[in-house]
PDB file of N, CA and C in Angstrom:
ATOM      1  N   MET A  10      10.962  35.545  20.164  1.00 44.00           N
ATOM      2  CA  MET A  10      11.501  35.446  19.037  1.00 44.00           C
ATOM      3  C   MET A  10      10.678  34.972  18.385  1.00 44.00           C
ATOM      4  N   SER A  11      10.129  35.126  17.115  1.00 45.00           N
ATOM      5  CA  SER A  11       9.569  34.706  16.740  1.00 45.00           C
ATOM      6  C   SER A  11       9.854  33.871  15.359  1.00 45.00           C
ATOM      7  N   ALA A  12       9.143  33.178  14.898  1.00 49.00           N
ATOM      8  CA  ALA A  12       9.389  31.727  13.555  1.00 49.00           C
ATOM      9  C   ALA A  12      10.610  32.261  12.487  1.00 49.00           C
ATOM     10  N   ALA A  13       9.880  33.936  12.507  1.00 47.00           N
ATOM     11  CA  ALA A  13      10.517  34.282  10.867  1.00 47.00           C
ATOM     12  C   ALA A  13      11.790  34.519  11.268  1.00 47.00           C
ATOM     13  N   SER A  14      11.766  34.980  12.332  1.00 43.00           N
ATOM     14  CA  SER A  14      13.287  35.270  12.751  1.00 43.00           C
ATOM     15  C   SER A  14      14.402  34.470  12.776  1.00 43.00           C
ATOM     16  N   THR A  15      14.123  33.145  13.078  1.00 48.00           N
ATOM     17  CA  THR A  15      14.716  32.200  13.204  1.00 48.00           C
ATOM     18  C   THR A  15      14.996  31.347  11.723  1.00 48.00           C
ATOM     19  N   VAL A  16      14.342  31.829  10.902  1.00 51.00           N
ATOM     20  CA  VAL A  16      14.491  31.046   9.733  1.00 51.00           C
ATOM     21  C   VAL A  16      16.023  31.129   9.091  1.00 51.00           C
ATOM     22  N   PRO A  17      16.164  32.348   9.028  1.00 50.00           N
ATOM     23  CA  PRO A  17      17.591  32.942   8.568  1.00 50.00           C
ATOM     24  C   PRO A  17      18.481  32.339   9.353  1.00 50.00           C
ATOM     25  N   SER A  18      18.532  32.054  10.743  1.00 57.00           N
ATOM     26  CA  SER A  18      20.083  31.432  11.421  1.00 57.00           C
ATOM     27  C   SER A  18      19.469  29.890  10.751  1.00 57.00           C
ATOM     28  N   ASP A  19      18.779  29.236  10.781  1.00 81.00           N
ATOM     29  CA  ASP A  19      18.231  27.954  10.474  1.00 81.00           C
ATOM     30  C   ASP A  19      19.128  27.671   8.858  1.00 81.00           C
ATOM     31  N   ILE A  20      19.056  28.567   7.938  1.00 84.00           N
ATOM     32  CA  ILE A  20      19.465  28.486   7.096  1.00 84.00           C
ATOM     33  C   ILE A  20      20.999  28.689   6.616  1.00 84.00           C
ATOM     34  N   VAL A  21      21.464  29.565   7.803  1.00 89.00           N
ATOM     35  CA  VAL A  21      22.973  29.705   7.834  1.00 89.00           C
ATOM     36  C   VAL A  21      23.571  28.716   8.455  1.00 89.00           C
ATOM     37  N   SER A  22      22.758  27.940   9.646  1.00 89.00           N
ATOM     38  CA  SER A  22      23.449  26.404  10.277  1.00 89.00           C
ATOM     39  C   SER A  22      23.119  25.606   9.055  1.00 89.00           C
ATOM     40  N   LEU A  23      22.106  25.740   8.525  1.00 91.00           N
ATOM     41  CA  LEU A  23      22.286  24.541   7.127  1.00 91.00           C
ATOM     42  C   LEU A  23      23.090  24.547   6.250  1.00 91.00           C
ATOM     43  N   ARG A  24      23.532  25.565   5.991  1.00 93.00           N
ATOM     44  CA  ARG A  24      24.730  25.795   4.950  1.00 93.00           C
ATOM     45  C   ARG A  24      26.182  25.703   5.634  1.00 93.00           C
ATOM     46  N   MET A  25      26.420  25.906   6.377  1.00 95.00           N
ATOM     47  CA  MET A  25      27.588  25.447   7.447  1.00 95.00           C
ATOM     48  C   MET A  25      27.709  24.297   7.532  1.00 95.00           C
ATOM     49  N   SER A  26      26.654  23.510   7.892  1.00 95.00           N
ATOM     50  CA  SER A  26      26.837  21.932   8.114  1.00 95.00           C
ATOM     51  C   SER A  26      26.882  21.298   6.741  1.00 95.00           C
ATOM     52  N   HIS A  27      26.672  21.654   6.026  1.00 96.00           N
ATOM     53  CA  HIS A  27      26.870  21.498   4.509  1.00 96.00           C
ATOM     54  C   HIS A  27      28.290  21.503   3.973  1.00 96.00           C
ATOM     55  N   CYS A  28      28.979  23.124   4.063  1.00 97.00           N
ATOM     56  CA  CYS A  28      30.165  23.204   3.874  1.00 97.00           C
ATOM     57  C   CYS A  28      31.028  22.086   4.682  1.00 97.00           C
ATOM     58  N   ARG A  29      30.563  21.946   5.690  1.00 97.00           N
ATOM     59  CA  ARG A  29      31.600  21.204   6.625  1.00 97.00           C
ATOM     60  C   ARG A  29      31.744  19.725   6.021  1.00 97.00           C
ATOM     61  N   ALA A  30      30.254  19.120   6.051  1.00 97.00           N
ATOM     62  CA  ALA A  30      30.219  17.750   5.471  1.00 97.00           C
ATOM     63  C   ALA A  30      30.899  17.780   3.969  1.00 97.00           C
ATOM     64  N   GLU A  31      30.728  18.551   2.921  1.00 97.00           N
ATOM     65  CA  GLU A  31      31.543  18.775   2.068  1.00 97.00           C
ATOM     66  C   GLU A  31      33.037  18.691   2.131  1.00 97.00           C
ATOM     67  N   HIS A  32      33.913  19.770   3.027  1.00 97.00           N
ATOM     68  CA  HIS A  32      34.880  19.414   3.330  1.00 97.00           C
ATOM     69  C   HIS A  32      35.748  18.230   3.882  1.00 97.00           C
ATOM     70  N   ALA A  33      34.935  17.677   4.638  1.00 97.00           N
ATOM     71  CA  ALA A  33      35.164  16.219   5.340  1.00 97.00           C
ATOM     72  C   ALA A  33      35.018  15.190   4.362  1.00 97.00           C
ATOM     73  N   ALA A  34      34.021  15.021   3.382  1.00 97.00           N
ATOM     74  CA  ALA A  34      33.769  14.130   2.347  1.00 97.00           C
ATOM     75  C   ALA A  34      35.194  14.151   1.144  1.00 97.00           C
ATOM     76  N   ALA A  35      35.214  15.459   1.105  1.00 97.00           N
ATOM     77  CA  ALA A  35      36.539  15.534   0.262  1.00 97.00           C
ATOM     78  C   ALA A  35      37.667  15.277   0.857  1.00 97.00           C
ATOM     79  N   SER A  36      38.027  14.806   2.270  1.00 96.00           N
ATOM     80  CA  SER A  36      38.951  14.590   2.847  1.00 96.00           C
ATOM     81  C   SER A  36      38.910  13.390   3.261  1.00 96.00           C
ATOM     82  N   ALA A  37      38.395  12.643   2.714  1.00 96.00           N
ATOM     83  CA  ALA A  37      37.889  11.132   3.027  1.00 96.00           C
ATOM     84  C   ALA A  37      37.715  10.876   4.117  1.00 96.00           C
ATOM     85  N   GLN A  38      37.231  11.844   5.240  1.00 97.00           N
ATOM     86  CA  GLN A  38      36.840  11.759   6.591  1.00 97.00           C
ATOM     87  C   GLN A  38      34.917  11.302   6.670  1.00 97.00           C
ATOM     88  N   TYR A  39      34.762  10.114   6.068  1.00 97.00           N
ATOM     89  CA  TYR A  39      33.265  10.213   5.986  1.00 97.00           C
ATOM     90  C   TYR A  39      32.542   9.904   7.042  1.00 97.00           C
ATOM     91  N   HIS A  40      33.233   9.479   8.138  1.00 96.00           N
ATOM     92  CA  HIS A  40      32.118   9.380   9.546  1.00 96.00           C
ATOM     93  C   HIS A  40      31.935  11.121  10.015  1.00 96.00           C
ATOM     94  N   LEU A  41      33.104  11.716   9.809  1.00 97.00           N
ATOM     95  CA  LEU A  41      32.445  13.408   9.843  1.00 97.00           C
ATOM     96  C   LEU A  41      31.556  13.968   8.952  1.00 97.00           C
ATOM     97  N   ALA A  42      31.782  13.622   7.598  1.00 97.00           N
ATOM     98  CA  ALA A  42      30.677  13.934   6.471  1.00 97.00           C
ATOM     99  C   ALA A  42      29.177  13.362   6.979  1.00 97.00           C
ATOM    100  N   VAL A  43      29.278  12.250   7.545  1.00 98.00           N
ATOM    101  CA  VAL A  43      28.108  11.533   7.632  1.00 98.00           C
ATOM    102  C   VAL A  43      27.403  12.269   8.983  1.00 98.00           C
ATOM    103  N   LEU A  44      28.156  12.687   9.969  1.00 97.00           N
ATOM    104  CA  LEU A  44      27.617  13.433  10.970  1.00 97.00           C
ATOM    105  C   LEU A  44      26.909  14.609  10.818  1.00 97.00           C
ATOM    106  N   HIS A  45      27.723  15.491   9.439  1.00 97.00           N
ATOM    107  CA  HIS A  45      27.208  16.779   9.141  1.00 97.00           C
ATOM    108  C   HIS A  45      25.918  16.530   8.241  1.00 97.00           C
ATOM    109  N   TYR A  46      26.044  15.893   6.963  1.00 97.00           N
ATOM    110  CA  TYR A  46      24.849  15.221   6.194  1.00 97.00           C
ATOM    111  C   TYR A  46      23.825  14.991   6.917  1.00 97.00           C
ATOM    112  N   ARG A  47      23.598  14.321   8.060  1.00 97.00           N
ATOM    113  CA  ARG A  47      22.698  14.040   8.812  1.00 97.00           C
ATOM    114  C   ARG A  47      21.853  15.194   9.776  1.00 97.00           C
ATOM    115  N   THR A  48      22.673  15.876   9.903  1.00 95.00           N
ATOM    116  CA  THR A  48      22.141  17.298  10.494  1.00 95.00           C
ATOM    117  C   THR A  48      21.538  18.258   9.298  1.00 95.00           C
ATOM    118  N   CYS A  49      22.156  18.288   8.017  1.00 96.00           N
ATOM    119  CA  CYS A  49      21.341  18.692   6.899  1.00 96.00           C
ATOM    120  C   CYS A  49      19.950  18.362   6.810  1.00 96.00           C
ATOM    121  N   LEU A  50      19.934  16.831   6.952  1.00 96.00           N
ATOM    122  CA  LEU A  50      19.219  15.986   6.135  1.00 96.00           C
ATOM    123  C   LEU A  50      17.924  16.225   7.193  1.00 96.00           C
ATOM    124  N   GLU A  51      18.434  16.046   8.328  1.00 94.00           N
ATOM    125  CA  GLU A  51      17.515  16.643   9.689  1.00 94.00           C
ATOM    126  C   GLU A  51      16.604  18.122   9.322  1.00 94.00           C
ATOM    127  N   ALA A  52      17.355  18.899   9.229  1.00 93.00           N
ATOM    128  CA  ALA A  52      17.027  20.152   8.854  1.00 93.00           C
ATOM    129  C   ALA A  52      15.961  20.319   7.695  1.00 93.00           C
ATOM    130  N   ALA A  53      16.308  19.597   6.776  1.00 93.00           N
ATOM    131  CA  ALA A  53      15.956  19.706   5.441  1.00 93.00           C
ATOM    132  C   ALA A  53      14.207  19.102   5.620  1.00 93.00           C
ATOM    133  N   GLU A  54      14.173  17.657   6.323  1.00 92.00           N
ATOM    134  CA  GLU A  54      12.559  17.220   6.558  1.00 92.00           C
ATOM    135  C   GLU A  54      12.030  18.261   7.729  1.00 92.00           C
ATOM    136  N   ARG A  55      12.996  19.354   8.509  1.00 91.00           N
ATOM    137  CA  ARG A  55      12.095  19.848   9.456  1.00 91.00           C
ATOM    138  C   ARG A  55      11.557  20.933   8.742  1.00 91.00           C
ATOM    139  N   ARG A  56      12.123  21.336   7.283  1.00 89.00           N
ATOM    140  CA  ARG A  56      11.386  22.561   6.565  1.00 89.00           C
ATOM    141  C   ARG A  56      10.526  22.030   5.481  1.00 89.00           C
ATOM    142  N   GLU A  57      10.434  20.686   5.638  1.00 91.00           N
ATOM    143  CA  GLU A  57      10.137  20.259   4.478  1.00 91.00           C
ATOM    144  C   GLU A  57       9.923  20.264   3.102  1.00 91.00           C
ATOM    145  N   ASP A  58      11.595  20.498   2.781  1.00 92.00           N
ATOM    146  CA  ASP A  58      11.852  20.648   1.456  1.00 92.00           C
ATOM    147  C   ASP A  58      12.428  19.220   1.115  1.00 92.00           C
ATOM    148  N   CYS A  59      11.516  18.741   0.088  1.00 94.00           N
ATOM    149  CA  CYS A  59      11.416  17.720  -0.571  1.00 94.00           C
ATOM    150  C   CYS A  59      12.965  17.572  -1.447  1.00 94.00           C
ATOM    151  N   ARG A  60      13.189  18.431  -2.108  1.00 95.00           N
ATOM    152  CA  ARG A  60      14.336  18.191  -2.958  1.00 95.00           C
ATOM    153  C   ARG A  60      15.639  18.318  -2.240  1.00 95.00           C
ATOM    154  N   ALA A  61      15.566  18.890  -1.178  1.00 94.00           N
ATOM    155  CA  ALA A  61      16.618  19.321   0.268  1.00 94.00           C
ATOM    156  C   ALA A  61      17.034  17.575   0.420  1.00 94.00           C
ATOM    157  N   VAL A  62      15.935  17.221   1.151  1.00 95.00           N
ATOM    158  CA  VAL A  62      15.903  15.885   1.713  1.00 95.00           C
ATOM    159  C   VAL A  62      16.345  14.870   0.630  1.00 95.00           C
ATOM    160  N   GLU A  63      16.071  14.911  -0.502  1.00 97.00           N
ATOM    161  CA  GLU A  63      16.844  13.879  -1.432  1.00 97.00           C
ATOM    162  C   GLU A  63      17.945  14.268  -1.844  1.00 97.00           C
ATOM    163  N   PHE A  64      18.535  15.345  -1.995  1.00 97.00           N
ATOM    164  CA  PHE A  64      19.839  15.750  -2.006  1.00 97.00           C
ATOM    165  C   PHE A  64      20.969  15.348  -0.835  1.00 97.00           C
ATOM    166  N   PHE A  65      20.603  15.480   0.354  1.00 97.00           N
ATOM    167  CA  PHE A  65      21.210  15.051   1.289  1.00 97.00           C
ATOM    168  C   PHE A  65      21.050  13.604   1.616  1.00 97.00           C
ATOM    169  N   ALA A  66      20.031  12.910   1.168  1.00 97.00           N
ATOM    170  CA  ALA A  66      19.919  11.633   1.389  1.00 97.00           C
ATOM    171  C   ALA A  66      20.771  10.609   0.467  1.00 97.00           C
ATOM    172  N   LEU A  67      21.085  11.278  -0.696  1.00 97.00           N
ATOM    173  CA  LEU A  67      21.782  10.903  -1.779  1.00 97.00           C
ATOM    174  C   LEU A  67      23.128  10.869  -1.258  1.00 97.00           C
ATOM    175  N   LYS A  68      24.063  12.115  -0.663  1.00 97.00           N
ATOM    176  CA  LYS A  68      24.866  12.910  -0.351  1.00 97.00           C
ATOM    177  C   LYS A  68      25.212  11.391   0.747  1.00 97.00           C
ATOM    178  N   LEU A  69      24.467  11.142   1.695  1.00 98.00           N
ATOM    179  CA  LEU A  69      24.789  10.144   2.453  1.00 98.00           C
ATOM    180  C   LEU A  69      25.026   8.858   2.168  1.00 98.00           C
ATOM    181  N   ALA A  70      24.099   8.872   1.109  1.00 98.00           N
ATOM    182  CA  ALA A  70      23.967   7.119   0.236  1.00 98.00           C
ATOM    183  C   ALA A  70      25.633   7.176  -0.168  1.00 98.00           C
ATOM    184  N   GLY A  71      26.291   8.373  -0.703  1.00 97.00           N
ATOM    185  CA  GLY A  71      27.584   8.257  -1.416  1.00 97.00           C
ATOM    186  C   GLY A  71      28.487   7.556  -0.397  1.00 97.00           C
ATOM    187  N   CYS A  72      28.541   8.633   1.026  1.00 98.00           N
ATOM    188  CA  CYS A  72      29.503   8.272   2.177  1.00 98.00           C
ATOM    189  C   CYS A  72      29.495   6.855   2.420  1.00 98.00           C
ATOM    190  N   TYR A  73      28.251   6.589   2.688  1.00 98.00           N
ATOM    191  CA  TYR A  73      28.104   5.093   3.675  1.00 98.00           C
ATOM    192  C   TYR A  73      28.688   3.945   1.992  1.00 98.00           C
ATOM    193  N   ASP A  74      28.445   4.310   0.892  1.00 97.00           N
ATOM    194  CA  ASP A  74      28.943   3.649   0.045  1.00 97.00           C
ATOM    195  C   ASP A  74      30.377   3.353   0.005  1.00 97.00           C
ATOM    196  N   ARG A  75      30.820   4.744   0.327  1.00 97.00           N
ATOM    197  CA  ARG A  75      32.527   4.855   0.214  1.00 97.00           C
ATOM    198  C   ARG A  75      32.885   4.295   1.516  1.00 97.00           C
ATOM    199  N   MET A  76      31.927   4.007   2.589  1.00 97.00           N
ATOM    200  CA  MET A  76      32.566   3.527   3.933  1.00 97.00           C
ATOM    201  C   MET A  76      32.565   2.048   3.921  1.00 97.00           C
ATOM    202  N   GLY A  77      32.089   1.345   2.650  1.00 97.00           N
ATOM    203  CA  GLY A  77      31.515   0.264   2.676  1.00 97.00           C
ATOM    204  C   GLY A  77      30.378  -0.535   3.331  1.00 97.00           C
ATOM    205  N   LEU A  78      29.145   0.333   3.559  1.00 97.00           N
ATOM    206  CA  LEU A  78      28.184   0.266   3.962  1.00 97.00           C
ATOM    207  C   LEU A  78      27.075  -0.021   3.393  1.00 97.00           C
ATOM    208  N   GLY A  79      27.334  -0.908   2.181  1.00 96.00           N
ATOM    209  CA  GLY A  79      25.970  -0.621   1.198  1.00 96.00           C
ATOM    210  C   GLY A  79      24.616  -0.906   1.630  1.00 96.00           C
ATOM    211  N   GLN A  80      24.346  -1.723   2.744  1.00 97.00           N
ATOM    212  CA  GLN A  80      23.064  -1.383   3.467  1.00 97.00           C
ATOM    213  C   GLN A  80      22.622  -0.388   3.667  1.00 97.00           C
ATOM    214  N   LYS A  81      23.248   0.319   4.578  1.00 96.00           N
ATOM    215  CA  LYS A  81      22.755   1.755   4.617  1.00 96.00           C
ATOM    216  C   LYS A  81      22.705   2.544   3.535  1.00 96.00           C
ATOM    217  N   ALA A  82      23.994   2.412   2.856  1.00 97.00           N
ATOM    218  CA  ALA A  82      23.597   3.749   1.903  1.00 97.00           C
ATOM    219  C   ALA A  82      22.454   3.077   0.926  1.00 97.00           C
ATOM    220  N   ALA A  83      21.774   1.939   0.737  1.00 96.00           N
ATOM    221  CA  ALA A  83      20.589   1.776   0.113  1.00 96.00           C
ATOM    222  C   ALA A  83      19.594   2.196   0.633  1.00 96.00           C
ATOM    223  N   SER A  84      19.321   1.968   2.172  1.00 96.00           N
ATOM    224  CA  SER A  84      18.277   2.939   2.792  1.00 96.00           C
ATOM    225  C   SER A  84      18.035   4.427   2.565  1.00 96.00           C
ATOM    226  N   PHE A  85      19.097   4.790   2.303  1.00 97.00           N
ATOM    227  CA  PHE A  85      19.163   6.095   2.404  1.00 97.00           C
ATOM    228  C   PHE A  85      18.891   6.606   0.555  1.00 97.00           C
ATOM    229  N   ARG A  86      19.418   5.610   0.079  1.00 97.00           N
ATOM    230  CA  ARG A  86      18.671   6.076  -1.618  1.00 97.00           C
ATOM    231  C   ARG A  86      17.390   5.941  -1.824  1.00 97.00           C
ATOM    232  N   ALA A  87      16.656   4.865  -1.154  1.00 96.00           N
ATOM    233  CA  ALA A  87      15.386   4.737  -0.715  1.00 96.00           C
ATOM    234  C   ALA A  87      14.501   5.947  -0.200  1.00 96.00           C
ATOM    235  N   LEU A  88      15.164   6.374   0.853  1.00 94.00           N
ATOM    236  CA  LEU A  88      14.641   7.896   1.381  1.00 94.00           C
ATOM    237  C   LEU A  88      14.778   8.494   0.167  1.00 94.00           C
ATOM    238  N   ALA A  89      15.687   9.086  -0.554  1.00 94.00           N
ATOM    239  CA  ALA A  89      15.679   9.999  -1.833  1.00 94.00           C
ATOM    240  C   ALA A  89      14.584   9.613  -2.927  1.00 94.00           C
ATOM    241  N   GLY A  90      14.186   8.511  -3.038  1.00 88.00           N
ATOM    242  CA  GLY A  90      13.168   8.065  -3.742  1.00 88.00           C
ATOM    243  C   GLY A  90      13.703   7.297  -5.515  1.00 88.00           C
ATOM    244  N   ASN A  91      15.283   7.432  -5.345  1.00 56.00           N
ATOM    245  CA  ASN A  91      15.592   6.956  -6.402  1.00 56.00           C
ATOM    246  C   ASN A  91      17.204   7.174  -6.339  1.00 56.00           C
ATOM    247  N   GLY A  92      17.918   6.712  -7.096  1.00 44.00           N
ATOM    248  CA  GLY A  92      19.338   6.156  -7.026  1.00 44.00           C
ATOM    249  C   GLY A  92      20.032   7.307  -7.776  1.00 44.00           C
ATOM    250  N   ASP A  93      19.512   7.942  -8.608  1.00 47.00           N
ATOM    251  CA  ASP A  93      20.631   8.526  -9.802  1.00 47.00           C
ATOM    252  C   ASP A  93      19.554  10.258  -9.847  1.00 47.00           C
ATOM    253  N   SER A  94      20.430  11.550  -9.466  1.00 45.00           N
ATOM    254  CA  SER A  94      20.053  12.389  -9.332  1.00 45.00           C
ATOM    255  C   SER A  94      21.003  13.583 -10.062  1.00 45.00           C
ATOM    256  N   PRO A  95      20.588  14.815 -10.915  1.00 44.00           N
ATOM    257  CA  PRO A  95      21.502  15.430 -11.558  1.00 44.00           C
ATOM    258  C   PRO A  95      21.975  16.556 -10.278  1.00 44.00           C
ATOM    259  N   LEU A  96      21.707  15.911  -8.968  1.00 46.00           N
ATOM    260  CA  LEU A  96      21.925  17.285  -8.109  1.00 46.00           C
ATOM    261  C   LEU A  96      23.225  16.899  -7.684  1.00 46.00           C
ATOM    262  N   ILE A  97      23.512  15.585  -7.586  1.00 44.00           N
ATOM    263  CA  ILE A  97      24.789  15.127  -7.052  1.00 44.00           C
ATOM    264  C   ILE A  97      26.103  15.244  -7.604  1.00 44.00           C
ATOM    265  N   GLY A  98      26.874  15.840  -7.496  1.00 40.00           N
ATOM    266  CA  GLY A  98      28.459  15.982  -8.190  1.00 40.00           C
ATOM    267  C   GLY A  98      29.344  15.998  -7.727  1.00 40.00           C
TER     268      GLY A  98
END
């Protein structure tokens, strides 16, 4: 199997993880959201997609804030490079 043929399934997997994370976060199931957002973050890092890394790091920071884990939230904000982003909604 060539690398090019694995890219679409990687994108599909990323999208599925993102949808699961969003659903979990909307249901205040932050432990599940974190699990799925971390999967997304790792995929973004593998793809070397800086904007996606920032996006998912900030999503993780938001979840950790809601869980009362400010220090973890701060580490993901630092990974994102800044604390505010128009990508987060």
